Amino acid sequence: MSTRDFIEKDYYAALGVPKDADATAIKKAYRKLAQELHPDKNPGNADAEARFKDVSEAYDVLSDTKRRGEYDEARRLFGGGGRAGGFPGGFPGGAGGQPFDVGDLFGAAGGAAGRGAGGLGDILGGLFGGASGGPRARSQAASGPARGQDVETEATLSFDEAALGVTVPLRMQSPGTCPTCNGSGAKPGTSPHTCPVCQGAGVTSRSQGAFAFSEPCRNCRGTGSVVDDPCPTCAGNGVTTQTRTITVRIPAGVKDGQRIRLPGKGAPGRRGGPAGDLFVVVHVSEHPLFGRKGDDLTLTVPITFAEAALGTTVTVPTLDGSVSLKVPAGTASGRTLRVRGRGVAGKGRSGDLLVTLEVAVPVKLTAAQRKVIESLAEEMDEDPRPQITAAVQAGGER
Ligand SMILES: [Zn+2]
Ligand SMILES: [Zn+2]
């Protein structure tokens, strides 16, 4: 805990107790909040977790007489928040775990800015439940337009979809205005009332020596309004996690494990800023017939000895239909024929279809087949492997 923490954090507000609260009142407030906000009770709720930390930190200091004295002194000297100490950056609101943004506060003409108007973008850091390790920026200070967060998600595509390109719906979770209270944070039927301390300005002024300081109103945490009955859906935050489905076009030719960037499909920007980018990590399923080598498709096609010897035409499937291939007479097993442009769409040009011909040897023969093949063998009595034979003879028998 640093002096800076002391100056920036309002531990009394975090616990919801007045500055002159006695040890018993502080303990009581802490117990109640710690119970409500305990991570076991709020699994996966990042806001509750952040508040739980704030509350614990506040209690650590305020329950210790010596440290509480130091804290009070630091606040008295440095003005308790705002920019009095010349500290850069935003300053996290104590209670509520809702980061609030100094730039917004001072810019909000007439105050009474809706709850969440300033903090929303910051909370977006916790974004999109599914994305693991998503970027977080809880208290980024900005008064101008701010770009939305980049977001990462995953998609599983079939082999064909990956090769040909596909439009897929992606379900994503992101914070949005609470539908129950329309973002006011107040229980339906009630409404937030103007903060009596700052008269809705969200800012209070204080003079210290020759200077006048403006600082965010502690009573309303700079929002200009106070909620008596919090909205049950969003617990007064004005923001809930919402599921949205966006449709994205995955370009043709993506590979398994590839991370593709979809500009402007990430989290929305703040104050007119551009949206962030969406990164989709694609998983591509195997195909029962085709393989892939970069942009080329591979396919193994069995042919008979007779087809290989005499030549034939075989029709093979492609991703978008079929193609007929001329197998020349005297084709060796394992020979690969290239069909141009029938592979996977690549950058600039499409890949090729590589057809590997494999002579299939019958496992079982009928008596008639055996007879024919025996007479064929007799007819073709030349050595098919003269070099091997020569090598064996040169080495002698051993
Ligand atoms: Zn609500
Ligand atoms: Zn106020």
Coordinates of C-alpha atoms and ligand atoms in Angstrom, one line a residue:
M1 CA 0.0 0.0 0.0
S2 CA 1.5 3.3 -1.0
T3 CA 0.9 6.9 -0.2
R4 CA -0.6 7.1 -3.6
D5 CA -3.1 4.4 -2.7
F6 CA -3.9 6.4 0.3
I7 CA -4.5 9.5 -1.7
E8 CA -6.5 7.9 -4.4
K9 CA -8.6 5.5 -2.6
D10 CA -11.6 6.4 -0.4
Y11 CA -11.7 3.6 2.1
Y12 CA -14.6 5.1 3.9
A13 CA -16.7 5.1 0.8
A14 CA -15.6 1.6 0.0
L15 CA -17.1 0.4 3.3
G16 CA -19.9 2.9 3.1
V17 CA -19.2 4.4 6.5
P18 CA -18.8 8.0 7.6
K19 CA -15.3 9.4 8.3
D20 CA -16.0 9.4 12.0
A21 CA -17.2 5.9 12.2
D22 CA -16.0 4.0 15.2
A23 CA -14.2 0.6 15.1
T24 CA -17.5 -1.3 15.7
A25 CA -19.3 0.4 12.9
I26 CA -16.3 -0.3 10.6
K27 CA -16.2 -3.9 11.5
K28 CA -19.9 -4.3 11.0
A29 CA -19.9 -2.7 7.6
Y30 CA -16.9 -4.8 6.5
R31 CA -18.5 -8.1 7.6
K32 CA -21.7 -7.4 5.8
L33 CA -19.9 -6.4 2.5
A34 CA -17.4 -9.2 2.7
Q35 CA -20.3 -11.7 3.0
E36 CA -22.2 -10.2 0.1
L37 CA -19.2 -9.9 -2.2
H38 CA -17.3 -13.0 -1.3
P39 CA -16.0 -14.7 -4.4
D40 CA -17.6 -18.0 -3.4
K41 CA -21.0 -16.3 -3.6
N42 CA -20.2 -14.5 -6.9
P43 CA -18.4 -17.0 -9.0
G44 CA -17.1 -15.4 -12.2
N45 CA -18.3 -11.9 -11.2
A46 CA -15.3 -9.7 -11.8
D47 CA -17.0 -6.6 -10.4
A48 CA -17.8 -8.4 -7.2
E49 CA -14.2 -9.6 -7.0
A50 CA -12.8 -6.2 -7.5
R51 CA -15.1 -4.8 -4.9
F52 CA -14.3 -7.6 -2.5
K53 CA -10.6 -6.6 -2.9
D54 CA -11.3 -2.9 -2.4
V55 CA -13.4 -3.6 0.7
S56 CA -10.7 -5.9 2.2
E57 CA -8.1 -3.4 1.5
A58 CA -10.1 -0.6 3.1
Y59 CA -10.8 -2.7 6.2
D60 CA -7.1 -3.6 6.5
V61 CA -6.3 0.0 6.8
L62 CA -9.3 1.4 8.8
S63 CA -9.3 -1.4 11.3
D64 CA -5.7 -0.6 12.3
T65 CA -5.7 2.5 14.5
K66 CA -2.2 3.5 13.5
R67 CA -2.7 3.0 9.8
R68 CA -6.0 4.7 9.9
G69 CA -4.3 7.7 11.4
E70 CA -1.7 7.7 8.7
Y71 CA -4.4 7.4 6.1
D72 CA -6.5 10.2 7.5
E73 CA -3.4 12.4 7.6
A74 CA -2.4 11.6 4.0
R75 CA -5.9 12.4 2.8
R76 CA -6.0 15.7 4.8
L77 CA -2.6 16.8 3.3
F78 CA -3.1 15.8 -0.2
G79 CA -6.8 16.5 -0.7
G80 CA -8.0 13.0 -0.9
G81 CA -8.3 12.1 -4.5
G82 CA -8.7 14.1 -7.7
R83 CA -5.6 15.6 -9.2
A84 CA -4.4 17.4 -6.1
G85 CA -1.2 15.4 -5.9
G86 CA -0.6 15.7 -9.6
F87 CA -1.0 12.0 -10.1
P88 CA -1.7 11.0 -13.7
G89 CA -4.4 8.6 -14.7
G90 CA -7.9 7.9 -13.6
F91 CA -8.7 7.0 -10.2
P92 CA -10.7 4.0 -9.2
G93 CA -13.9 4.7 -7.4
G94 CA -13.9 3.1 -4.0
A95 CA -17.3 1.6 -3.4
G96 CA -19.0 0.0 -6.3
G97 CA -15.8 -1.2 -7.9
Q98 CA -16.7 0.9 -10.8
P99 CA -13.7 2.8 -12.1
F100 CA -14.6 6.3 -12.7
D101 CA -12.9 8.6 -14.9
V102 CA -11.8 12.0 -14.0
G103 CA -12.0 13.3 -17.5
D104 CA -15.6 12.5 -17.8
L105 CA -16.4 14.0 -14.5
F106 CA -15.0 17.4 -15.3
G107 CA -16.4 17.3 -18.8
A108 CA -19.9 16.5 -17.8
A109 CA -21.8 19.7 -18.2
G110 CA -24.7 19.9 -15.8
G111 CA -23.5 16.7 -14.2
A112 CA -26.1 14.1 -13.7
A113 CA -24.4 12.0 -16.3
G114 CA -26.0 8.6 -16.5
R115 CA -24.4 6.0 -14.4
G116 CA -22.0 4.0 -16.5
A117 CA -21.5 6.7 -19.0
G118 CA -17.9 7.1 -17.8
G119 CA -17.1 3.7 -16.4
L120 CA -18.6 1.5 -19.1
G121 CA -15.7 1.4 -21.4
D122 CA -13.4 0.6 -18.6
I123 CA -15.5 -2.3 -17.5
L124 CA -15.4 -3.6 -21.0
G125 CA -12.0 -4.9 -20.1
G126 CA -13.6 -7.9 -18.4
L127 CA -15.5 -8.6 -21.6
F128 CA -16.7 -11.6 -23.4
G129 CA -16.9 -14.3 -20.9
G130 CA -15.6 -16.9 -23.3
A131 CA -12.3 -15.2 -24.1
S132 CA -9.7 -16.3 -21.7
G133 CA -7.1 -13.8 -20.7
G134 CA -8.9 -11.0 -22.4
P135 CA -7.3 -7.7 -22.1
R136 CA -8.2 -5.7 -19.1
A137 CA -7.9 -2.0 -18.6
R138 CA -9.8 -1.0 -15.5
S139 CA -8.9 2.5 -15.0
Q140 CA -7.6 3.9 -18.2
A141 CA -8.0 7.7 -18.1
A142 CA -9.3 9.3 -21.2
S143 CA -11.4 12.2 -22.0
G144 CA -11.4 12.0 -25.7
P145 CA -12.6 9.2 -27.9
A146 CA -11.2 5.9 -26.9
R147 CA -10.8 2.8 -29.1
G148 CA -12.7 -0.3 -28.0
Q149 CA -10.8 -3.3 -26.6
D150 CA -9.5 -6.1 -28.8
V151 CA -11.3 -9.3 -28.2
E152 CA -10.4 -12.9 -28.9
T153 CA -12.6 -15.8 -29.5
E154 CA -12.6 -19.2 -31.2
A155 CA -14.4 -20.9 -34.0
T156 CA -14.5 -24.5 -35.2
L157 CA -14.9 -24.9 -38.9
S158 CA -15.4 -27.9 -41.1
F159 CA -12.6 -28.6 -43.6
D160 CA -14.8 -27.3 -46.5
E161 CA -15.7 -24.1 -44.7
A162 CA -12.1 -23.4 -44.0
A163 CA -11.1 -24.0 -47.5
L164 CA -13.9 -22.1 -49.2
G165 CA -14.6 -19.4 -46.6
V166 CA -17.8 -19.2 -44.6
T167 CA -20.0 -16.7 -42.7
V168 CA -20.4 -17.8 -39.1
P169 CA -22.4 -16.5 -36.2
L170 CA -20.3 -16.0 -33.1
R171 CA -21.9 -15.6 -29.7
M172 CA -20.2 -13.2 -27.5
Q173 CA -20.8 -11.7 -24.1
S174 CA -20.2 -8.1 -23.4
P175 CA -21.4 -5.5 -20.9
G176 CA -24.2 -3.4 -22.0
T177 CA -26.8 -1.1 -20.6
C178 CA -29.0 -2.9 -18.1
P179 CA -32.3 -3.6 -19.7
T180 CA -34.2 -3.6 -16.4
C181 CA -33.2 0.0 -15.3
N182 CA -32.0 1.3 -18.6
G183 CA -28.7 2.0 -17.1
S184 CA -29.9 4.2 -14.3
G185 CA -29.0 1.6 -11.6
A186 CA -32.3 2.3 -9.8
K187 CA -34.9 -0.3 -9.1
P188 CA -37.9 0.0 -11.6
G189 CA -40.5 2.4 -10.3
T190 CA -37.8 4.4 -8.5
S191 CA -35.4 6.8 -10.0
P192 CA -32.0 8.1 -8.9
H193 CA -32.3 11.4 -7.3
T194 CA -29.9 14.3 -7.6
C195 CA -27.0 14.1 -5.2
P196 CA -27.6 16.5 -2.3
V197 CA -24.0 17.1 -1.7
C198 CA -22.9 18.3 -5.1
Q199 CA -26.4 19.2 -6.4
G200 CA -25.9 16.9 -9.3
A201 CA -22.6 18.4 -10.6
G202 CA -20.7 15.3 -9.6
V203 CA -17.9 17.6 -8.5
T204 CA -17.2 19.5 -5.3
S205 CA -14.8 22.3 -4.8
R206 CA -12.7 22.9 -1.8
S207 CA -10.1 25.6 -1.2
Q208 CA -6.8 25.0 0.4
G209 CA -4.6 28.0 0.9
A210 CA -4.5 30.0 -2.3
F211 CA -5.8 27.1 -4.4
A212 CA -9.2 25.8 -5.1
F213 CA -9.5 22.2 -5.8
S214 CA -12.2 20.4 -7.7
E215 CA -12.7 16.8 -6.8
P216 CA -15.2 14.2 -7.7
C217 CA -18.1 14.1 -5.2
R218 CA -17.6 11.4 -2.7
N219 CA -21.3 11.0 -1.9
C220 CA -22.3 10.0 -5.5
R221 CA -18.9 8.9 -6.7
G222 CA -19.0 11.6 -9.3
T223 CA -22.2 10.5 -11.0
G224 CA -24.3 13.4 -9.7
S225 CA -27.1 11.1 -8.6
V226 CA -27.8 8.8 -5.8
V227 CA -29.7 5.5 -6.0
D228 CA -31.7 4.5 -2.9
D229 CA -33.1 1.2 -4.2
P230 CA -30.5 -0.5 -6.5
C231 CA -31.8 -2.3 -9.5
P232 CA -32.0 -6.1 -8.7
T233 CA -30.7 -7.1 -12.2
C234 CA -27.5 -5.1 -12.2
A235 CA -27.1 -4.4 -8.4
G236 CA -27.1 -0.7 -9.2
N237 CA -24.3 -0.8 -11.7
G238 CA -26.5 0.1 -14.6
V239 CA -24.5 -2.5 -16.6
T240 CA -25.1 -6.2 -17.2
T241 CA -23.4 -8.8 -19.2
Q242 CA -25.3 -9.3 -22.4
T243 CA -25.0 -11.9 -25.1
R244 CA -24.8 -10.7 -28.6
T245 CA -24.4 -12.6 -31.8
I246 CA -22.3 -11.2 -34.5
T247 CA -21.9 -12.5 -38.0
V248 CA -18.4 -12.7 -39.3
R249 CA -17.0 -13.7 -42.6
I250 CA -14.1 -16.1 -42.3
P251 CA -12.0 -15.8 -45.5
A252 CA -11.3 -18.8 -47.7
G253 CA -8.1 -20.6 -47.1
V254 CA -7.7 -20.4 -43.3
K255 CA -5.6 -23.0 -41.6
D256 CA -6.0 -24.9 -38.4
G257 CA -4.7 -22.8 -35.5
Q258 CA -4.6 -19.6 -37.5
R259 CA -5.6 -16.4 -35.8
I260 CA -7.4 -14.1 -38.0
R261 CA -8.1 -10.4 -37.4
L262 CA -11.4 -8.8 -38.1
P263 CA -10.9 -5.1 -37.8
G264 CA -13.7 -3.2 -36.1
K265 CA -15.5 -6.3 -34.8
G266 CA -14.2 -6.0 -31.2
A267 CA -15.7 -4.1 -28.3
P268 CA -17.4 -0.8 -29.2
G269 CA -15.4 2.4 -28.7
R270 CA -16.1 5.0 -26.1
R271 CA -17.2 8.6 -26.8
G272 CA -17.2 8.0 -30.5
G273 CA -14.0 6.1 -30.6
P274 CA -13.5 3.3 -33.1
A275 CA -14.3 -0.3 -32.1
G276 CA -11.5 -2.7 -31.3
D277 CA -10.6 -5.7 -33.4
L278 CA -11.9 -9.2 -33.1
F279 CA -9.4 -12.0 -33.3
V280 CA -10.8 -15.4 -34.1
V281 CA -8.6 -18.5 -33.6
V282 CA -9.9 -21.1 -36.0
H283 CA -9.9 -24.8 -35.5
V284 CA -10.4 -26.8 -38.7
S285 CA -11.8 -30.3 -38.6
E286 CA -10.2 -33.1 -40.6
H287 CA -11.7 -34.2 -43.9
P288 CA -12.3 -37.9 -44.6
L289 CA -10.7 -37.7 -48.0
F290 CA -8.7 -34.6 -48.5
G291 CA -5.5 -33.4 -46.8
R292 CA -4.0 -30.0 -47.0
K293 CA -0.5 -28.8 -47.8
G294 CA -0.7 -25.0 -47.5
D295 CA -3.1 -24.0 -50.3
D296 CA -2.8 -27.3 -52.1
L297 CA -5.3 -30.1 -51.5
T298 CA -4.1 -33.6 -51.4
L299 CA -6.0 -36.7 -52.4
T300 CA -5.0 -40.4 -52.7
V301 CA -6.7 -42.4 -55.4
P302 CA -6.4 -46.1 -55.7
I303 CA -6.2 -47.6 -59.2
T304 CA -5.9 -51.2 -60.5
F305 CA -2.8 -52.5 -62.0
A306 CA -4.7 -52.8 -65.3
E307 CA -5.6 -49.1 -65.1
A308 CA -2.1 -48.1 -64.4
A309 CA -0.7 -50.2 -67.2
L310 CA -3.3 -49.4 -69.8
G311 CA -4.2 -45.9 -68.8
T312 CA -7.7 -44.7 -67.9
T313 CA -9.8 -41.7 -66.9
V314 CA -10.8 -41.4 -63.3
T315 CA -13.3 -38.9 -61.9
V316 CA -12.3 -37.5 -58.4
P317 CA -14.1 -35.2 -56.1
T318 CA -13.0 -31.6 -55.5
L319 CA -14.2 -29.2 -52.8
D320 CA -16.8 -27.7 -55.1
G321 CA -17.7 -30.6 -57.4
S322 CA -15.6 -33.1 -59.3
V323 CA -12.9 -33.3 -62.0
S324 CA -11.9 -36.0 -64.5
L325 CA -8.3 -37.0 -64.7
K326 CA -6.5 -38.7 -67.5
V327 CA -4.2 -41.4 -66.1
P328 CA -1.6 -42.1 -68.8
A329 CA -0.7 -45.7 -69.8
G330 CA 2.3 -46.9 -67.8
T331 CA 1.6 -44.8 -64.7
A332 CA 3.8 -45.8 -61.7
S333 CA 2.2 -46.3 -58.3
G334 CA 2.7 -43.2 -56.2
R335 CA 2.8 -40.8 -59.1
T336 CA 1.1 -37.5 -58.3
L337 CA -1.0 -35.6 -60.8
R338 CA -1.5 -31.9 -60.4
V339 CA -4.9 -30.3 -61.2
R340 CA -4.2 -26.5 -61.3
G341 CA -6.4 -24.1 -59.4
R342 CA -8.7 -26.7 -57.7
G343 CA -7.1 -26.5 -54.3
V344 CA -7.8 -24.0 -51.5
A345 CA -8.3 -20.3 -52.3
G346 CA -5.0 -18.6 -51.4
K347 CA -3.7 -15.1 -51.5
G348 CA -3.8 -14.1 -55.1
R349 CA -4.2 -17.5 -56.7
S350 CA -5.8 -20.7 -55.6
G351 CA -3.8 -23.8 -54.7
D352 CA -3.8 -27.0 -56.7
L353 CA -5.3 -30.4 -56.2
L354 CA -2.6 -33.0 -55.9
V355 CA -3.9 -36.5 -56.8
T356 CA -1.6 -39.3 -55.8
L357 CA -2.3 -42.6 -57.7
E358 CA -1.8 -45.8 -55.8
V359 CA -1.9 -49.1 -57.4
A360 CA -4.2 -51.3 -55.4
V361 CA -3.2 -55.0 -55.1
P362 CA -6.1 -57.4 -54.7
V363 CA -6.0 -59.3 -51.4
K364 CA -8.1 -62.2 -52.6
L365 CA -8.2 -63.8 -56.1
T366 CA -10.8 -66.0 -57.6
A367 CA -9.5 -69.1 -59.4
A368 CA -10.1 -67.6 -62.8
Q369 CA -8.3 -64.4 -61.8
R370 CA -5.3 -66.3 -60.5
K371 CA -5.1 -68.2 -63.7
V372 CA -5.1 -65.1 -65.8
I373 CA -2.5 -63.4 -63.6
E374 CA -0.3 -66.4 -63.7
S375 CA -0.3 -66.4 -67.5
L376 CA 0.4 -62.7 -67.4
A377 CA 3.4 -63.3 -65.2
E378 CA 4.6 -65.9 -67.6
E379 CA 4.1 -63.5 -70.5
M380 CA 6.0 -60.6 -68.7
D381 CA 9.1 -62.5 -67.7
E382 CA 11.5 -59.6 -67.8
D383 CA 13.1 -58.5 -64.5
P384 CA 11.3 -55.5 -63.1
R385 CA 14.3 -54.6 -60.9
P386 CA 17.5 -55.1 -62.9
Q387 CA 19.5 -52.6 -60.7
I388 CA 18.7 -54.5 -57.5
T389 CA 19.5 -57.8 -59.1
A390 CA 22.9 -56.4 -60.3
A391 CA 23.7 -55.1 -56.9
V392 CA 23.0 -58.4 -55.3
Q393 CA 25.1 -60.2 -57.8
A394 CA 28.1 -57.8 -57.4
G395 CA 28.0 -58.3 -53.6
G396 CA 28.0 -62.1 -54.0
E397 CA 26.1 -64.4 -51.7
R398 CA 27.0 -64.3 -48.2
Ligands
ZN1 ZN -30.2 -2.4 -13.7
ZN2 ZN -22.6 14.2 -5.5

